[in-house]
Amino acid sequence: MDFGLNETQELIRSSAAEYLSDRSPSDFVRAMATDERGYTDDFWREIGELGWLGLIVSEEHGGSGMDMSDMAVLLAEWGAALAPGPLVESAVVSASAIGNFGSDSQKREWLPTIATGEMVVVPSLVGMDGSTDPGAMGVRASETSNGWVLSGTSRFVPYGNSADLVLMPAETDAGVTVFAVPVKSAEGTVNVNRVKMASGAPACDIELNEVVVPAAAVLGEAGGGADVVGQMMLYGAAARATQMVGAGSAVTDRTIEYVKDRRQFGRPIGAFQVIQHYMADMATKVKSAQHLVNRAAWALSADIDSASASRAVSQAKWTANTLMHDIVWKAHQSHGAIGFTWEHDLHLYTRRVLSWRADFGDSDSHIEILGRTL
Amino acid sequence: MDFGLNETQELIRSSAAEYLSDRSPSDFVRAMATDERGYTDDFWREIGELGWLGLIVSEEHGGSGMDMSDMAVLLAEWGAALAPGPLVESAVVSASAIGNFGSDSQKREWLPTIATGEMVVVPSLVGMDGSTDPGAMGVRASETSNGWVLSGTSRFVPYGNSADLVLMPAETDAGVTVFAVPVKSAEGTVNVNRVKMASGAPACDIELNEVVVPAAAVLGEAGGGADVVGQMMLYGAAARATQMVGAGSAVTDRTIEYVKDRRQFGRPIGAFQVIQHYMADMATKVKSAQHLVNRAAWALSADIDSASASRAVSQAKWTANTLMHDIVWKAHQSHGAIGFTWEHDLHLYTRRVLSWRADFGDSDSHIEILGRTL
Amino acid sequence: MWFEFNEEEIAFREELKEFLDQELPDGWIGPNDESSDEGWDLYCRMRRKLAERGWLTMTWPKEYGGQEASPMISLLFAEEMSYRRAPGNDRFGTRMLGPTLMVFGTDEQKRKYLSDIAQGGIQWCQGYSEPNTGSDLASLQTFAELRGDEFVINGSKIWTSMAHRADMMFMLVRTDRDAERHAGISFLLLDMKSPGVQVNPIVNIAGAHSFNQVMFDDVRVPLENLVGELNDGWNVAMNLLNFERGNIDYVSWAQRSWEEIRDYAATTRRFDGSLMIDDMKVRRRLAELEAEIEMARYITYEVAWLQSLGHPPSTEASMCKIAATEVNTAVLDFGVELLGLPGLIDDPDEHEDLAGRIFKMRMYQTSGPILAGTNEIQKNIIAYRGLELPRR
Amino acid sequence: MWFEFNEEEIAFREELKEFLDQELPDGWIGPNDESSDEGWDLYCRMRRKLAERGWLTMTWPKEYGGQEASPMISLLFAEEMSYRRAPGNDRFGTRMLGPTLMVFGTDEQKRKYLSDIAQGGIQWCQGYSEPNTGSDLASLQTFAELRGDEFVINGSKIWTSMAHRADMMFMLVRTDRDAERHAGISFLLLDMKSPGVQVNPIVNIAGAHSFNQVMFDDVRVPLENLVGELNDGWNVAMNLLNFERGNIDYVSWAQRSWEEIRDYAATTRRFDGSLMIDDMKVRRRLAELEAEIEMARYITYEVAWLQSLGHPPSTEASMCKIAATEVNTAVLDFGVELLGLPGLIDDPDEHEDLAGRIFKMRMYQTSGPILAGTNEIQKNIIAYRGLELPRR
């Protein structure tokens, strides 16, 4: 057992904290929340230069060859700073899916540019009904002599209006198959409609009409899409949970500072026992969730069986969903009216934490995954 | 809307409070919890003389002809005093079932002696698996030329070792049928085995082996037992919920007194804000539950449709189960170590409140009844 | 014990329902946005129409043009209005200032203001909270210096609903800095068009302009606008605060949202073709929430019943603030989670779909357990006033 | 970050498991009842066997015959012992008094007591709480008057586990009534057979004799039994209290009960022939509780990890007291409700069936969030020491 950071991780933590506090302050977060694309090319290039987009890409393909435990350290800081941009989508979910299921040429072509930030690759994991079951996808593909022809709608694709490639599961005669669709340059009709979401991050409904992609666009085996989707969900859930706990930890710290300063009835409200117990609850919840999300990231890195890793991830996401929800609302209750204003930063956290609950499997789906394995 | 007591009800309330505090103090409650029968004949005769066992029995049959709203006033005091004996079983559930489904001769024979306390009639409503579905009963009956022959086991029959009659549902070729079985004097073999229960009230497994009862022992129609069971469950749930809230109210009052007296760190623990909020929660929960149990009792008295009445009762029982559970544990937490002792009376309440949750439908079954009607 | 409305009450509710069916815009979902011009026009129109029926001042004594309606009828009015998310039920004038003037106002003040309020022709706002008061209202610092026959006000009020639309403000100001904190406060009436009054909008976390901060820079108020005695303003204000928590609003909102969520679940199919509501765990949770709504509702009814007997409620009013705001929160929390990603759409153009507005509704509800005395303050009140627990 | 045990730890756990398989009675379910004679014999036998392996004092320094085992190994020992509900893990002597004597004891005291403790040959009990202290330990009133070379003790201790079986008691007594409350307290060692000591059993709400009240009537204790300086007893006692909350016990008990409930659900049929565990809502709740057990477990492991780095935990120890006792409560609450009427059987003869003992287990757990510092006190500690919130 080791609950500490190694030297590399400590370096990631301190540099991320420092860089993001400088480069992603509240003003930037607010501007990006109403920005059409949700982040800037400058910012993304810098993140790439810092090596963060290639953290878990192999050295052979231009990355650092680190693992999810290392990435978790970055993700916690990323969440704490509410930094914008498709870090989880491109540099974690897509990079790991391509790394694991991609052909040699796919890896050579895509991974190095993911790592630099030149290319953004995002997964499409939401079905027509808003659920994330691979059986619920809205896109169908048929094999023709020209390649595969895709039609249908993918819903709520994160950063779909910036993505160069969307990793898109589709129904085929062979079963669910994942295609890397170059939405900006596809042959055929692609409509990308941005939906205004509570988190401020872009989510897009992408309509494909007779879009043709070559056989080389298939990620993994034709008909083997459920495995690819499964891995994307796993890495996505672990990463998002870690980011959520980072955000919850920052909310807790800020709330503790607030109750020390804010005075009512002649003393700081942090001197009232009920507020003290709220703070103790929040701190205990952060601690509890940190262990489970770190263990999930570790489980995706260490040599343990996949059923155990999957259980660790589902426990982590359910825990992050449940406890961080409690934390943001206790934070609001402790802030009082000021936390109800647009001007105060608290709601920036609230919107994201609540939104992230639905990503990569909601609480219900994860607890049922766990329940079925008992 | 009227949340108050009328004159009769106020009289019931004050006389019950006075009588029970005198006649059913802690010593008596404790003695009865280890008593083989769980109450004494003297006590029961007095309760009968006070008219409480005939409260909802019609005047024609020796009762007072009052309704469940009036009975609810008594039940709340009965619960607050943890008074022992089959008041709910005999004077509410059996009396109302016989009053509603009984033949004229059954009413004439049984109701007057229920009202005096000379006869105790209890329902058997627990299936072999501990559940209360009429399909889950453990007794079968066949019609012969001599009458009905019953064999099988009824589980957890309350006060089954004192009962003169057990209203026992059994499977028959015609469907579920309820029989009034004179367990003490039945023709055939009857074994009554008392089970030691957490509440201290007797519950008995009753084995019937070829017990013969006449056709006149059928309550309601042969094959019409589901309706009889349904009504017994409804009256039982409403009555038990009211009794629970009475007990929870007493626990709350006692806990408030305790925290005013008990000193720690130089002041009464009731001066600590966290304890104050526990008390406020408990008081709010008592108030919330009181309205719903009183409404349920009213719904069984007023001229409203049976679906609404059934919903009101299920809401009341679910609410009493949920909120009174919270109340007894908050009471323990506020009492500290002294509440963990056998010597202190708190656990007398805890044991009963927790036990009563399972009677006449547990929380799950009531919430599913409600869920199915949405 | 009786758990049904009487005939008069049922008839009144039917009349009100018909009125709302007729007067609200077609397909009205609500809530109204008084910061938009259309929204403000609708508010004013509804306020006048309600006044024409006498409903705004139904609880007032007949001598002031009221109907002496029972607290239960008055509660039914608020319940139905909130359930319909209908605008126009001005409470500042009719439920707060009006009754205050009846007790503490001069004849001149009564003559000048009461009939305007009753006719729905004037908008009041309430100037109590200040940036540093929070739940500790008595710590207010906005100062009014009496110079001859006028007060000169400097300071600031915050969280002032409707200030940008109001004609007048009733306010608490400090008039004696040396007195004990509850003394030295006075109750004044201020014309919002007075020179030196500046209203700055505050946008809430749902993105709406629901509050304001109001700044006072040497604002002059004539002495005749003092209500009650000088330095007796705390007493004037507290006389009503207890009964005016508007908790039935939260119960009605919870009920309406609960129905919207149930209907959504009953009409929305999952990918396997099943309806959401076919899932027993959805039904279970809806049933639990429904029971909790009922609990909050009956405590609220009990408050009206107590008032009808002439018993001032205090503990009960705090209990229903807690119960009503908690259940509304729980209903919306459930809805947001149940709806999933579609429930996270936050787009005014998608307002007609529950999916497009439930997140915003949840964000609004953040203020429920906070405003008008946080739920923690309500628990303190229950503990001190109701249960008589020691303060130290 | 690493979330697995190392090879040494795994090997130790296997050895311990084998030992327990061999030494515990066949079909042992536990817990042990030290108030019965058989239970006490079993306890003493297990204590000696554990001592023979050196496990009771594994954390002690080698100079005192210990193994200088890591905090993680020590935690594993406690985790497995509690999971098996195995008796004999005497903590009063080995984990509380022993380390205290190593720091504060005289050479004579060390010589006289440490080896007896290590060999499992002596039973200690802890005399801290008093009838009026509760969570406020420093308010203790039992007085020891120093007369020449002996103390004369009058007063009473309460909630004293094992007092009816103990050979000796280590205790806090007031030795200066005029000093500030934390001063004026001394730490003494008392022979329980001294004249004037009377032990009265306290039966708990589960019906078991788990505590005692101990009365002192002019009880004489030689001056040589003073540990540390006169009037410095608070310092002596507090030196260890933080680390010795035994929270892993609750995690292990929760884990064991959770497994028993799961197994019950997996083998018990409802009347329709389905197994309880076929019901997804049962599985969901089990899965939630399992995640909560994991949370409590890892906080507990973190405490051991911090200790292994030489960092004294304080906030973390309080957090795991809360998390571990809350989850054990939640598991048992779920079990009692799931089992229904059969789960309410409370009969020693039905002990082998979970249905016959789960209610008793729940009643026992009442003390979890209360003893060794209520969970409310733990939250105060987190707030003050960990989060540095103001006291006023």
PDB file of N, CA and C in Angstrom, chain D residues 53-87:
ATOM      1  N   ARG D  53       3.238 -16.732  19.463  1.00  0.00           N
ATOM      2  CA  ARG D  53       3.726 -16.361  18.130  1.00  0.00           C
ATOM      3  C   ARG D  53       4.351 -14.962  18.114  1.00  0.00           C
ATOM      4  N   GLY D  54       4.223 -14.300  19.227  1.00  0.00           N
ATOM      5  CA  GLY D  54       4.762 -12.937  19.295  1.00  0.00           C
ATOM      6  C   GLY D  54       3.839 -11.896  18.671  1.00  0.00           C
ATOM      7  N   TRP D  55       2.633 -12.298  18.326  1.00  0.00           N
ATOM      8  CA  TRP D  55       1.760 -11.390  17.584  1.00  0.00           C
ATOM      9  C   TRP D  55       1.131 -10.299  18.449  1.00  0.00           C
ATOM     10  N   LEU D  56       0.917 -10.637  19.723  1.00  0.00           N
ATOM     11  CA  LEU D  56       0.269  -9.626  20.567  1.00  0.00           C
ATOM     12  C   LEU D  56       1.113  -8.366  20.658  1.00  0.00           C
ATOM     13  N   THR D  57       2.408  -8.563  20.651  1.00  0.00           N
ATOM     14  CA  THR D  57       3.313  -7.424  20.838  1.00  0.00           C
ATOM     15  C   THR D  57       4.171  -7.216  19.600  1.00  0.00           C
ATOM     16  N   MET D  58       3.629  -7.555  18.459  1.00  0.00           N
ATOM     17  CA  MET D  58       4.432  -7.466  17.232  1.00  0.00           C
ATOM     18  C   MET D  58       4.947  -6.067  16.957  1.00  0.00           C
ATOM     19  N   THR D  59       4.212  -5.067  17.413  1.00  0.00           N
ATOM     20  CA  THR D  59       4.649  -3.694  17.113  1.00  0.00           C
ATOM     21  C   THR D  59       5.691  -3.184  18.110  1.00  0.00           C
ATOM     22  N   TRP D  60       5.929  -3.937  19.186  1.00  0.00           N
ATOM     23  CA  TRP D  60       6.848  -3.440  20.210  1.00  0.00           C
ATOM     24  C   TRP D  60       8.290  -3.420  19.687  1.00  0.00           C
ATOM     25  N   PRO D  61       9.107  -2.567  20.251  1.00  0.00           N
ATOM     26  CA  PRO D  61      10.536  -2.559  19.902  1.00  0.00           C
ATOM     27  C   PRO D  61      11.176  -3.893  20.302  1.00  0.00           C
ATOM     28  N   LYS D  62      12.224  -4.239  19.594  1.00  0.00           N
ATOM     29  CA  LYS D  62      12.896  -5.511  19.887  1.00  0.00           C
ATOM     30  C   LYS D  62      13.422  -5.571  21.308  1.00  0.00           C
ATOM     31  N   GLU D  63      13.866  -4.411  21.849  1.00  0.00           N
ATOM     32  CA  GLU D  63      14.413  -4.441  23.212  1.00  0.00           C
ATOM     33  C   GLU D  63      13.388  -4.882  24.252  1.00  0.00           C
ATOM     34  N   TYR D  64      12.108  -4.734  23.919  1.00  0.00           N
ATOM     35  CA  TYR D  64      11.071  -5.219  24.836  1.00  0.00           C
ATOM     36  C   TYR D  64      10.476  -6.531  24.345  1.00  0.00           C
ATOM     37  N   GLY D  65      11.186  -7.210  23.452  1.00  0.00           N
ATOM     38  CA  GLY D  65      10.715  -8.514  22.994  1.00  0.00           C
ATOM     39  C   GLY D  65       9.753  -8.440  21.821  1.00  0.00           C
ATOM     40  N   GLY D  66       9.591  -7.262  21.237  1.00  0.00           N
ATOM     41  CA  GLY D  66       8.685  -7.136  20.104  1.00  0.00           C
ATOM     42  C   GLY D  66       9.358  -7.463  18.785  1.00  0.00           C
ATOM     43  N   GLN D  67       8.592  -7.313  17.697  1.00  0.00           N
ATOM     44  CA  GLN D  67       9.105  -7.649  16.367  1.00  0.00           C
ATOM     45  C   GLN D  67       9.269  -6.399  15.502  1.00  0.00           C
ATOM     46  N   GLU D  68       8.957  -5.265  16.066  1.00  0.00           N
ATOM     47  CA  GLU D  68       8.994  -4.018  15.304  1.00  0.00           C
ATOM     48  C   GLU D  68       8.259  -4.170  13.976  1.00  0.00           C
ATOM     49  N   ALA D  69       7.114  -4.820  14.067  1.00  0.00           N
ATOM     50  CA  ALA D  69       6.308  -5.018  12.853  1.00  0.00           C
ATOM     51  C   ALA D  69       5.815  -3.670  12.345  1.00  0.00           C
ATOM     52  N   SER D  70       5.609  -3.589  11.052  1.00  0.00           N
ATOM     53  CA  SER D  70       5.138  -2.336  10.457  1.00  0.00           C
ATOM     54  C   SER D  70       3.685  -2.091  10.874  1.00  0.00           C
ATOM     55  N   PRO D  71       3.275  -0.834  10.870  1.00  0.00           N
ATOM     56  CA  PRO D  71       1.866  -0.534  11.163  1.00  0.00           C
ATOM     57  C   PRO D  71       0.920  -1.280  10.215  1.00  0.00           C
ATOM     58  N   MET D  72       1.364  -1.540   8.974  1.00  0.00           N
ATOM     59  CA  MET D  72       0.471  -2.216   8.027  1.00  0.00           C
ATOM     60  C   MET D  72       0.272  -3.686   8.413  1.00  0.00           C
ATOM     61  N   ILE D  73       1.351  -4.347   8.844  1.00  0.00           N
ATOM     62  CA  ILE D  73       1.219  -5.731   9.308  1.00  0.00           C
ATOM     63  C   ILE D  73       0.319  -5.777  10.548  1.00  0.00           C
ATOM     64  N   SER D  74       0.545  -4.823  11.407  1.00  0.00           N
ATOM     65  CA  SER D  74      -0.245  -4.756  12.628  1.00  0.00           C
ATOM     66  C   SER D  74      -1.729  -4.556  12.297  1.00  0.00           C
ATOM     67  N   LEU D  75      -1.970  -3.730  11.288  1.00  0.00           N
ATOM     68  CA  LEU D  75      -3.345  -3.493  10.856  1.00  0.00           C
ATOM     69  C   LEU D  75      -3.958  -4.764  10.267  1.00  0.00           C
ATOM     70  N   LEU D  76      -3.165  -5.458   9.471  1.00  0.00           N
ATOM     71  CA  LEU D  76      -3.630  -6.715   8.887  1.00  0.00           C
ATOM     72  C   LEU D  76      -4.012  -7.707   9.970  1.00  0.00           C
ATOM     73  N   PHE D  77      -3.201  -7.734  11.021  1.00  0.00           N
ATOM     74  CA  PHE D  77      -3.486  -8.623  12.153  1.00  0.00           C
ATOM     75  C   PHE D  77      -4.860  -8.294  12.731  1.00  0.00           C
ATOM     76  N   ALA D  78      -5.071  -7.028  13.021  1.00  0.00           N
ATOM     77  CA  ALA D  78      -6.348  -6.619  13.606  1.00  0.00           C
ATOM     78  C   ALA D  78      -7.497  -6.871  12.631  1.00  0.00           C
ATOM     79  N   GLU D  79      -7.257  -6.607  11.358  1.00  0.00           N
ATOM     80  CA  GLU D  79      -8.309  -6.757  10.346  1.00  0.00           C
ATOM     81  C   GLU D  79      -8.779  -8.224  10.284  1.00  0.00           C
ATOM     82  N   GLU D  80      -7.825  -9.125  10.250  1.00  0.00           N
ATOM     83  CA  GLU D  80      -8.182 -10.533  10.128  1.00  0.00           C
ATOM     84  C   GLU D  80      -8.808 -11.067  11.417  1.00  0.00           C
ATOM     85  N   MET D  81      -8.239 -10.666  12.547  1.00  0.00           N
ATOM     86  CA  MET D  81      -8.812 -11.092  13.833  1.00  0.00           C
ATOM     87  C   MET D  81     -10.272 -10.643  13.945  1.00  0.00           C
ATOM     88  N   SER D  82     -10.540  -9.419  13.581  1.00  0.00           N
ATOM     89  CA  SER D  82     -11.912  -8.915  13.704  1.00  0.00           C
ATOM     90  C   SER D  82     -12.821  -9.552  12.681  1.00  0.00           C
ATOM     91  N   TYR D  83     -12.289  -9.770  11.472  1.00  0.00           N
ATOM     92  CA  TYR D  83     -13.096 -10.424  10.446  1.00  0.00           C
ATOM     93  C   TYR D  83     -13.540 -11.801  10.941  1.00  0.00           C
ATOM     94  N   ARG D  84     -12.628 -12.486  11.640  1.00  0.00           N
ATOM     95  CA  ARG D  84     -12.964 -13.814  12.159  1.00  0.00           C
ATOM     96  C   ARG D  84     -13.709 -13.748  13.485  1.00  0.00           C
ATOM     97  N   ARG D  85     -13.872 -12.546  13.990  1.00  0.00           N
ATOM     98  CA  ARG D  85     -14.479 -12.342  15.324  1.00  0.00           C
ATOM     99  C   ARG D  85     -13.745 -13.205  16.362  1.00  0.00           C
ATOM    100  N   ALA D  86     -12.437 -13.217  16.237  1.00  0.00           N
ATOM    101  CA  ALA D  86     -11.616 -14.078  17.087  1.00  0.00           C
ATOM    102  C   ALA D  86     -11.264 -13.378  18.392  1.00  0.00           C
ATOM    103  N   PRO D  87     -11.337 -14.080  19.500  1.00  0.00           N
ATOM    104  CA  PRO D  87     -10.974 -13.487  20.794  1.00  0.00           C
ATOM    105  C   PRO D  87      -9.464 -13.559  21.037  1.00  0.00           C
TER     106      PRO D  87
END
